[in-house]
């Protein structure tokens, strides 16, 4: 009998090295008492959203819809409607962090104005620590100014096509400590921007940032030394683990949740507030931006890659809806409803998280609103395997959500029609 019991027990024990699924953490319970009744009713009226709403907790769905009304002087007021918004429910912000990095880089660049440094001044990046790579400057002017390494070009690349290398260069230029000082000044104490978008760079390597040299008038004249963040901030909400497994180097399957504890952290509300502050000065955090800085951000937040005239993005792969998830769903041939509808936005796409934070403006009809949303589309719970439901769930939902709010806003009565000429393409 003892031998039989041993044999039976052995049948139910996993073999050495076999897959051992890790139990999922307890399901997160939302406090729906803070949900907007308007937004809730709009969502539930769409039968196409039924399957999404039933799994809202699993999908980590969070939405912010901001109505904008103008007074007789065209000054805006904002009414936010939120659904399942929870800043303590982690999601990976991915490229959403590029907006605060652009702003911080523009603010920092003003320190060098007296030395002749501008947005277009050539910039070289050096190496001072492991996990760093250089960008050198030629002694001869680049015949294609779009290919010159400069703060202005890095910002254009980030906003037009969400370029990761450009993000790394401005993360390094600003420095991790300065980034967190700016986030604190913007009243965002829980935000963390701690990592480059470079595989294999650990937390210590990311605290070290590269030296940089600017070349006004073609000569190396302004040097910024390497920096080290000696006072890293703790994770805002403790340890963060997601999923039931992940793929590691060599495509090995690790049967443990993926650890985001030291990853970047930026809540949906924080990125929405920053975008509002850029578009509507004085209504969000105090940003030390010149009028030209703001115009640069607005222009490239709203332009499609092709129409920007930027030489790097004339290839067919960079179609007009390349990073316009809300309303367009990343469909290459999605039609514009009018010639002047614009989405001024920043997106995130990583590890199954898909997000878009946008301001929509249509001057011909006086339609304007802000809309931000994130959801997690990873049915099998395995991270870093490239198998996510972006095309079947994520982008279609964001497309339909944007279209629903747009149709509502076109019909909404506004006592003072807005002057949106500033946002005309």
XYZ file of C-alpha atoms in Angstrom:
425
model
C 0.000 0.000 0.000
C 2.858 2.380 0.774
C 4.392 1.672 -2.655
C 1.022 2.279 -4.360
C 0.566 5.563 -2.481
C 4.015 6.712 -3.514
C 3.290 5.914 -7.181
C -0.039 7.764 -7.106
C 1.514 10.790 -5.407
C 4.338 10.843 -7.944
C 1.814 11.144 -10.774
C 0.651 14.484 -9.437
C 4.075 15.986 -8.642
C 5.806 18.021 -11.387
C 9.065 16.706 -12.717
C 12.265 18.549 -11.885
C 12.547 21.653 -14.066
C 8.900 21.439 -15.205
C 6.503 24.359 -15.347
C 5.199 25.301 -11.902
C 2.497 27.966 -12.279
C 2.681 30.651 -9.628
C -0.653 31.561 -8.043
C -1.952 34.939 -9.178
C -2.171 37.636 -6.500
C -5.583 38.383 -5.074
C -7.875 40.113 -7.552
C -7.731 43.874 -7.240
C -11.049 45.354 -6.115
C -11.904 48.769 -7.492
C -13.762 51.369 -5.493
C -16.391 52.124 -8.115
C -17.985 54.800 -5.913
C -15.657 57.336 -7.565
C -16.623 56.351 -11.105
C -18.303 59.045 -13.167
C -21.986 58.211 -13.668
C -21.830 59.818 -17.109
C -18.840 57.800 -18.241
C -20.192 54.610 -16.691
C -23.511 54.980 -18.497
C -21.775 55.746 -21.799
C -19.603 52.644 -21.537
C -22.472 50.340 -20.574
C -24.656 51.630 -23.398
C -22.179 50.204 -25.918
C -22.790 46.482 -26.332
C -19.414 46.210 -28.068
C -17.822 46.981 -24.693
C -19.627 44.242 -22.748
C -16.777 41.746 -22.777
C -14.253 44.437 -21.848
C -16.314 45.749 -18.925
C -16.878 42.244 -17.546
C -13.108 41.801 -17.322
C -12.218 45.379 -16.368
C -10.270 44.288 -13.282
C -8.274 41.667 -15.163
C -7.612 44.164 -17.965
C -6.606 46.940 -15.532
C -8.844 49.299 -17.496
C -8.608 52.952 -16.431
C -10.151 55.929 -18.244
C -10.113 59.729 -17.882
C -12.482 61.804 -20.023
C -12.134 65.579 -19.685
C -14.822 67.950 -20.903
C -13.596 71.435 -21.833
C -15.779 74.532 -21.753
C -14.752 78.071 -22.640
C -15.839 81.426 -21.288
C -16.436 84.530 -23.402
C -12.672 85.202 -23.420
C -11.935 81.665 -24.648
C -10.482 80.638 -21.272
C -10.979 76.908 -20.626
C -12.427 75.110 -17.628
C -12.079 71.350 -17.212
C -14.476 68.723 -15.909
C -12.903 65.303 -15.440
C -14.883 62.090 -15.605
C -12.988 58.981 -14.497
C -13.702 55.271 -14.582
C -11.811 52.731 -12.447
C -9.004 55.256 -11.985
C -6.587 54.023 -9.339
C -3.058 55.481 -9.071
C -2.011 52.607 -6.801
C -2.861 49.982 -9.416
C 0.421 49.673 -11.299
C 0.660 49.679 -15.058
C 3.837 49.950 -17.067
C 3.802 53.440 -18.621
C 6.239 52.497 -21.399
C 6.581 55.507 -23.734
C 4.218 57.730 -21.753
C 7.334 58.787 -19.803
C 8.663 60.448 -22.947
C 6.415 63.469 -22.389
C 7.902 64.439 -18.985
C 11.414 63.721 -20.297
C 10.826 66.086 -23.260
C 9.590 68.800 -20.910
C 12.476 68.352 -18.463
C 15.022 68.436 -21.319
C 13.583 71.706 -22.642
C 13.669 73.220 -19.155
C 17.280 72.131 -18.613
C 18.431 73.409 -22.008
C 17.678 76.967 -20.876
C 20.658 76.720 -18.496
C 22.962 76.814 -21.522
C 21.306 79.603 -23.511
C 23.904 82.204 -22.482
C 26.575 79.974 -24.031
C 24.833 79.911 -27.389
C 23.160 76.504 -27.072
C 19.778 76.110 -28.793
C 17.422 73.273 -29.690
C 19.332 72.676 -32.914
C 22.876 72.845 -31.505
C 24.734 69.591 -32.295
C 25.171 67.432 -29.211
C 27.611 64.591 -28.558
C 27.098 61.934 -25.910
C 30.071 60.325 -24.201
C 30.608 57.214 -22.103
C 31.540 57.094 -18.418
C 30.018 53.868 -17.070
C 28.845 50.434 -18.131
C 25.643 50.180 -20.165
C 26.407 53.489 -21.879
C 26.927 54.075 -25.601
C 28.322 57.123 -27.394
C 26.960 59.487 -30.022
C 29.798 61.351 -31.728
C 29.665 64.555 -33.733
C 31.337 64.973 -37.089
C 33.550 68.011 -37.647
C 31.587 68.700 -40.846
C 27.977 69.928 -40.812
C 25.441 67.213 -41.565
C 23.872 67.814 -45.002
C 20.571 66.520 -43.576
C 19.812 68.579 -40.430
C 17.085 66.091 -39.429
C 19.834 63.533 -38.768
C 21.887 65.776 -36.497
C 21.989 64.701 -32.858
C 20.377 67.598 -31.001
C 17.801 68.111 -28.260
C 15.287 69.381 -30.799
C 15.673 66.363 -33.070
C 15.487 63.912 -30.187
C 12.190 65.490 -29.125
C 10.808 65.331 -32.673
C 11.741 61.655 -32.958
C 10.109 60.816 -29.648
C 6.861 62.633 -30.379
C 6.490 61.603 -34.029
C 7.258 57.870 -33.796
C 8.072 57.258 -30.096
C 11.777 56.657 -30.799
C 13.420 54.819 -27.885
C 17.030 55.799 -28.577
C 16.027 59.472 -28.579
C 14.391 58.921 -25.192
C 17.591 57.341 -23.849
C 19.665 60.340 -24.959
C 17.422 62.878 -23.261
C 17.092 60.714 -20.140
C 20.900 60.808 -20.021
C 21.044 64.547 -20.719
C 18.625 65.430 -17.921
C 19.875 62.829 -15.433
C 17.867 60.641 -13.080
C 18.118 62.945 -10.053
C 17.125 66.052 -12.009
C 14.186 64.173 -13.495
C 12.866 63.330 -10.042
C 13.425 66.880 -8.846
C 11.276 68.118 -11.731
C 8.562 65.521 -11.058
C 8.474 66.624 -7.409
C 8.234 70.276 -8.476
C 5.277 69.317 -10.677
C 3.570 67.866 -7.577
C 4.024 64.267 -8.707
C 5.840 62.659 -5.757
C 4.887 59.100 -6.708
C 6.161 59.330 -10.306
C 9.416 57.511 -11.075
C 11.515 57.653 -14.247
C 14.380 55.342 -13.410
C 15.251 53.398 -16.559
C 16.572 53.747 -20.058
C 14.851 51.688 -22.741
C 17.937 49.500 -23.100
C 17.794 45.765 -22.309
C 20.256 44.610 -19.683
C 20.731 47.926 -17.891
C 20.151 47.307 -14.183
C 19.033 49.832 -11.568
C 22.565 50.899 -10.647
C 23.636 51.428 -14.266
C 20.552 53.557 -14.897
C 21.499 55.832 -11.996
C 24.670 56.725 -13.934
C 24.127 59.066 -16.881
C 26.525 60.059 -19.642
C 28.590 63.181 -20.195
C 27.416 65.427 -23.021
C 29.055 68.118 -25.148
C 27.349 70.814 -27.218
C 28.921 72.274 -30.348
C 27.661 75.825 -30.920
C 29.264 77.319 -34.037
C 30.775 73.905 -34.774
C 33.207 73.943 -31.840
C 33.026 71.871 -28.624
C 32.262 74.655 -26.204
C 29.792 73.436 -23.594
C 30.432 70.245 -21.631
C 28.162 68.557 -19.105
C 29.930 66.029 -16.862
C 28.567 62.553 -16.143
C 26.088 62.320 -13.296
C 25.158 59.782 -10.645
C 21.976 59.739 -8.613
C 23.281 59.035 -5.113
C 19.820 59.373 -3.565
C 17.486 57.034 -5.443
C 13.852 57.257 -4.407
C 12.109 54.141 -3.091
C 9.330 52.552 -5.165
C 6.152 54.546 -4.495
C 3.913 51.579 -3.658
C 6.328 48.865 -2.553
C 6.966 45.675 -4.449
C 5.126 45.274 -7.766
C 4.820 41.877 -9.463
C 2.626 41.080 -12.462
C 1.568 37.900 -14.256
C 2.359 34.258 -13.650
C 5.600 33.972 -15.611
C 7.954 35.646 -18.082
C 10.480 34.918 -20.793
C 14.104 35.563 -19.866
C 17.336 35.512 -21.898
C 17.440 32.598 -24.285
C 13.630 32.471 -24.278
C 13.675 30.596 -20.949
C 10.288 30.492 -19.247
C 10.543 31.636 -15.630
C 7.567 30.516 -13.506
C 7.482 33.649 -11.372
C 5.637 36.959 -11.705
C 7.532 39.693 -13.541
C 9.006 42.253 -11.124
C 8.211 45.907 -11.944
C 9.283 47.215 -8.524
C 12.140 49.337 -9.891
C 10.564 50.076 -13.260
C 9.272 53.441 -14.441
C 6.045 54.582 -12.807
C 3.702 57.277 -14.128
C -0.007 57.208 -13.409
C -2.664 57.964 -15.992
C -3.702 61.038 -14.042
C -0.128 62.361 -13.911
C 0.495 62.124 -17.654
C -2.942 63.648 -18.350
C -2.146 66.565 -16.050
C 1.212 67.140 -17.775
C -0.335 67.115 -21.241
C -2.977 69.589 -20.072
C -0.231 71.826 -18.653
C 1.569 71.885 -22.010
C -1.540 72.612 -24.064
C -3.190 75.025 -21.633
C -0.538 76.969 -19.675
C -1.550 77.859 -16.143
C -4.047 75.006 -15.791
C -1.604 72.302 -14.720
C 1.827 72.114 -13.091
C 4.150 75.090 -13.452
C 6.321 74.271 -16.455
C 9.333 76.461 -17.203
C 8.822 76.479 -20.944
C 9.346 79.300 -23.401
C 6.601 80.004 -25.933
C 8.786 78.384 -28.623
C 9.221 75.259 -26.462
C 5.499 74.902 -26.123
C 4.956 75.431 -29.856
C 7.491 72.697 -30.604
C 5.702 70.236 -28.313
C 2.241 71.070 -29.641
C 3.356 70.796 -33.264
C 4.967 67.372 -32.958
C 2.408 65.951 -30.537
C -0.182 66.567 -33.242
C 1.588 65.877 -36.535
C 1.587 62.555 -38.336
C 5.043 61.283 -39.388
C 4.495 61.819 -43.123
C 3.140 65.343 -42.936
C 5.933 66.505 -40.619
C 8.349 66.657 -43.547
C 10.900 64.921 -41.333
C 13.318 63.101 -43.606
C 13.707 60.038 -41.367
C 10.010 59.112 -41.561
C 9.202 59.090 -45.250
C 9.166 55.290 -45.311
C 5.783 53.591 -45.699
C 6.079 51.932 -42.285
C 5.412 55.239 -40.577
C 1.813 55.692 -41.679
C -0.296 58.612 -40.465
C -2.065 56.720 -37.641
C 1.196 55.171 -36.426
C 0.773 56.295 -32.794
C -2.848 57.455 -32.691
C -4.576 54.644 -30.791
C -7.641 56.487 -29.532
C -10.141 56.925 -32.389
C -7.869 55.279 -35.002
C -6.745 52.051 -33.328
C -3.464 52.097 -35.258
C -5.204 51.294 -38.530
C -2.958 52.364 -41.435
C -5.887 53.502 -43.597
C -8.316 54.770 -40.956
C -10.020 57.852 -42.463
C -10.083 61.230 -40.795
C -13.720 62.326 -40.302
C -12.746 65.892 -41.199
C -9.600 67.497 -42.568
C -8.796 69.287 -39.339
C -9.456 66.762 -36.539
C -6.215 66.394 -34.608
C -5.046 64.186 -31.773
C -2.236 65.743 -29.723
C -1.088 62.687 -27.861
C 1.489 60.433 -26.265
C 1.191 56.632 -26.229
C 2.562 53.641 -24.329
C 2.923 50.052 -25.547
C 4.866 47.438 -23.600
C 4.487 44.098 -21.757
C 0.806 43.926 -22.772
C -0.047 47.403 -21.511
C -1.471 49.740 -24.144
C -2.198 53.399 -23.328
C -2.978 56.682 -25.037
C -3.275 60.154 -23.527
C -4.712 62.656 -25.994
C -6.278 66.047 -26.559
C -8.623 66.175 -29.561
C -9.308 69.429 -31.381
C -11.434 70.005 -34.475
C -11.484 73.742 -35.249
C -14.075 73.486 -38.046
C -16.734 72.144 -35.643
C -15.478 73.584 -32.334
C -15.058 70.086 -30.912
C -12.420 69.591 -28.214
C -11.884 67.192 -25.330
C -9.185 65.198 -23.551
C -9.233 61.424 -23.262
C -6.774 59.036 -21.614
C -7.026 55.278 -21.214
C -4.940 52.226 -20.414
C -5.657 48.498 -20.456
C -3.641 45.301 -20.065
C -4.100 42.699 -22.794
C -2.123 39.601 -21.825
C -4.498 36.654 -21.674
C -1.936 33.963 -20.874
C -0.275 35.948 -18.069
C 3.217 35.434 -19.532
C 5.229 38.625 -19.969
C 8.039 39.395 -22.398
C 6.924 36.701 -24.850
C 5.561 39.076 -27.510
C 2.133 37.409 -27.366
C -0.311 40.148 -26.443
C -3.806 40.970 -27.678
C -2.992 44.446 -28.986
C -4.632 43.912 -32.380
C -7.656 41.904 -31.232
C -8.517 43.741 -27.987
C -6.350 46.756 -27.102
C -6.326 48.913 -30.218
C -9.949 48.164 -31.234
C -11.180 49.167 -27.770
C -9.225 52.436 -27.803
C -10.486 53.150 -31.324
C -14.122 52.645 -30.315
C -13.709 54.572 -27.059
C -12.296 57.586 -28.888
C -15.034 57.453 -31.514
C -17.753 57.258 -28.833
C -16.484 60.350 -26.990
C -15.933 62.251 -30.247
C -19.520 61.657 -31.334
C -20.792 62.770 -27.933
C -18.688 65.930 -27.972
C -19.803 66.939 -31.471
C -23.369 67.085 -30.172
C -22.652 68.624 -26.757
C -24.006 72.130 -26.374
C -21.365 74.750 -25.557
C -22.541 78.280 -24.704
C -19.241 79.742 -25.952
C -17.922 78.149 -29.136
C -14.155 77.731 -28.688
C -11.515 79.413 -30.799
C -9.213 76.506 -31.649
C -7.098 78.241 -34.262
C -3.994 77.546 -32.168
C -4.504 73.853 -32.832
C -5.191 74.116 -36.561
C -2.841 71.871 -38.573
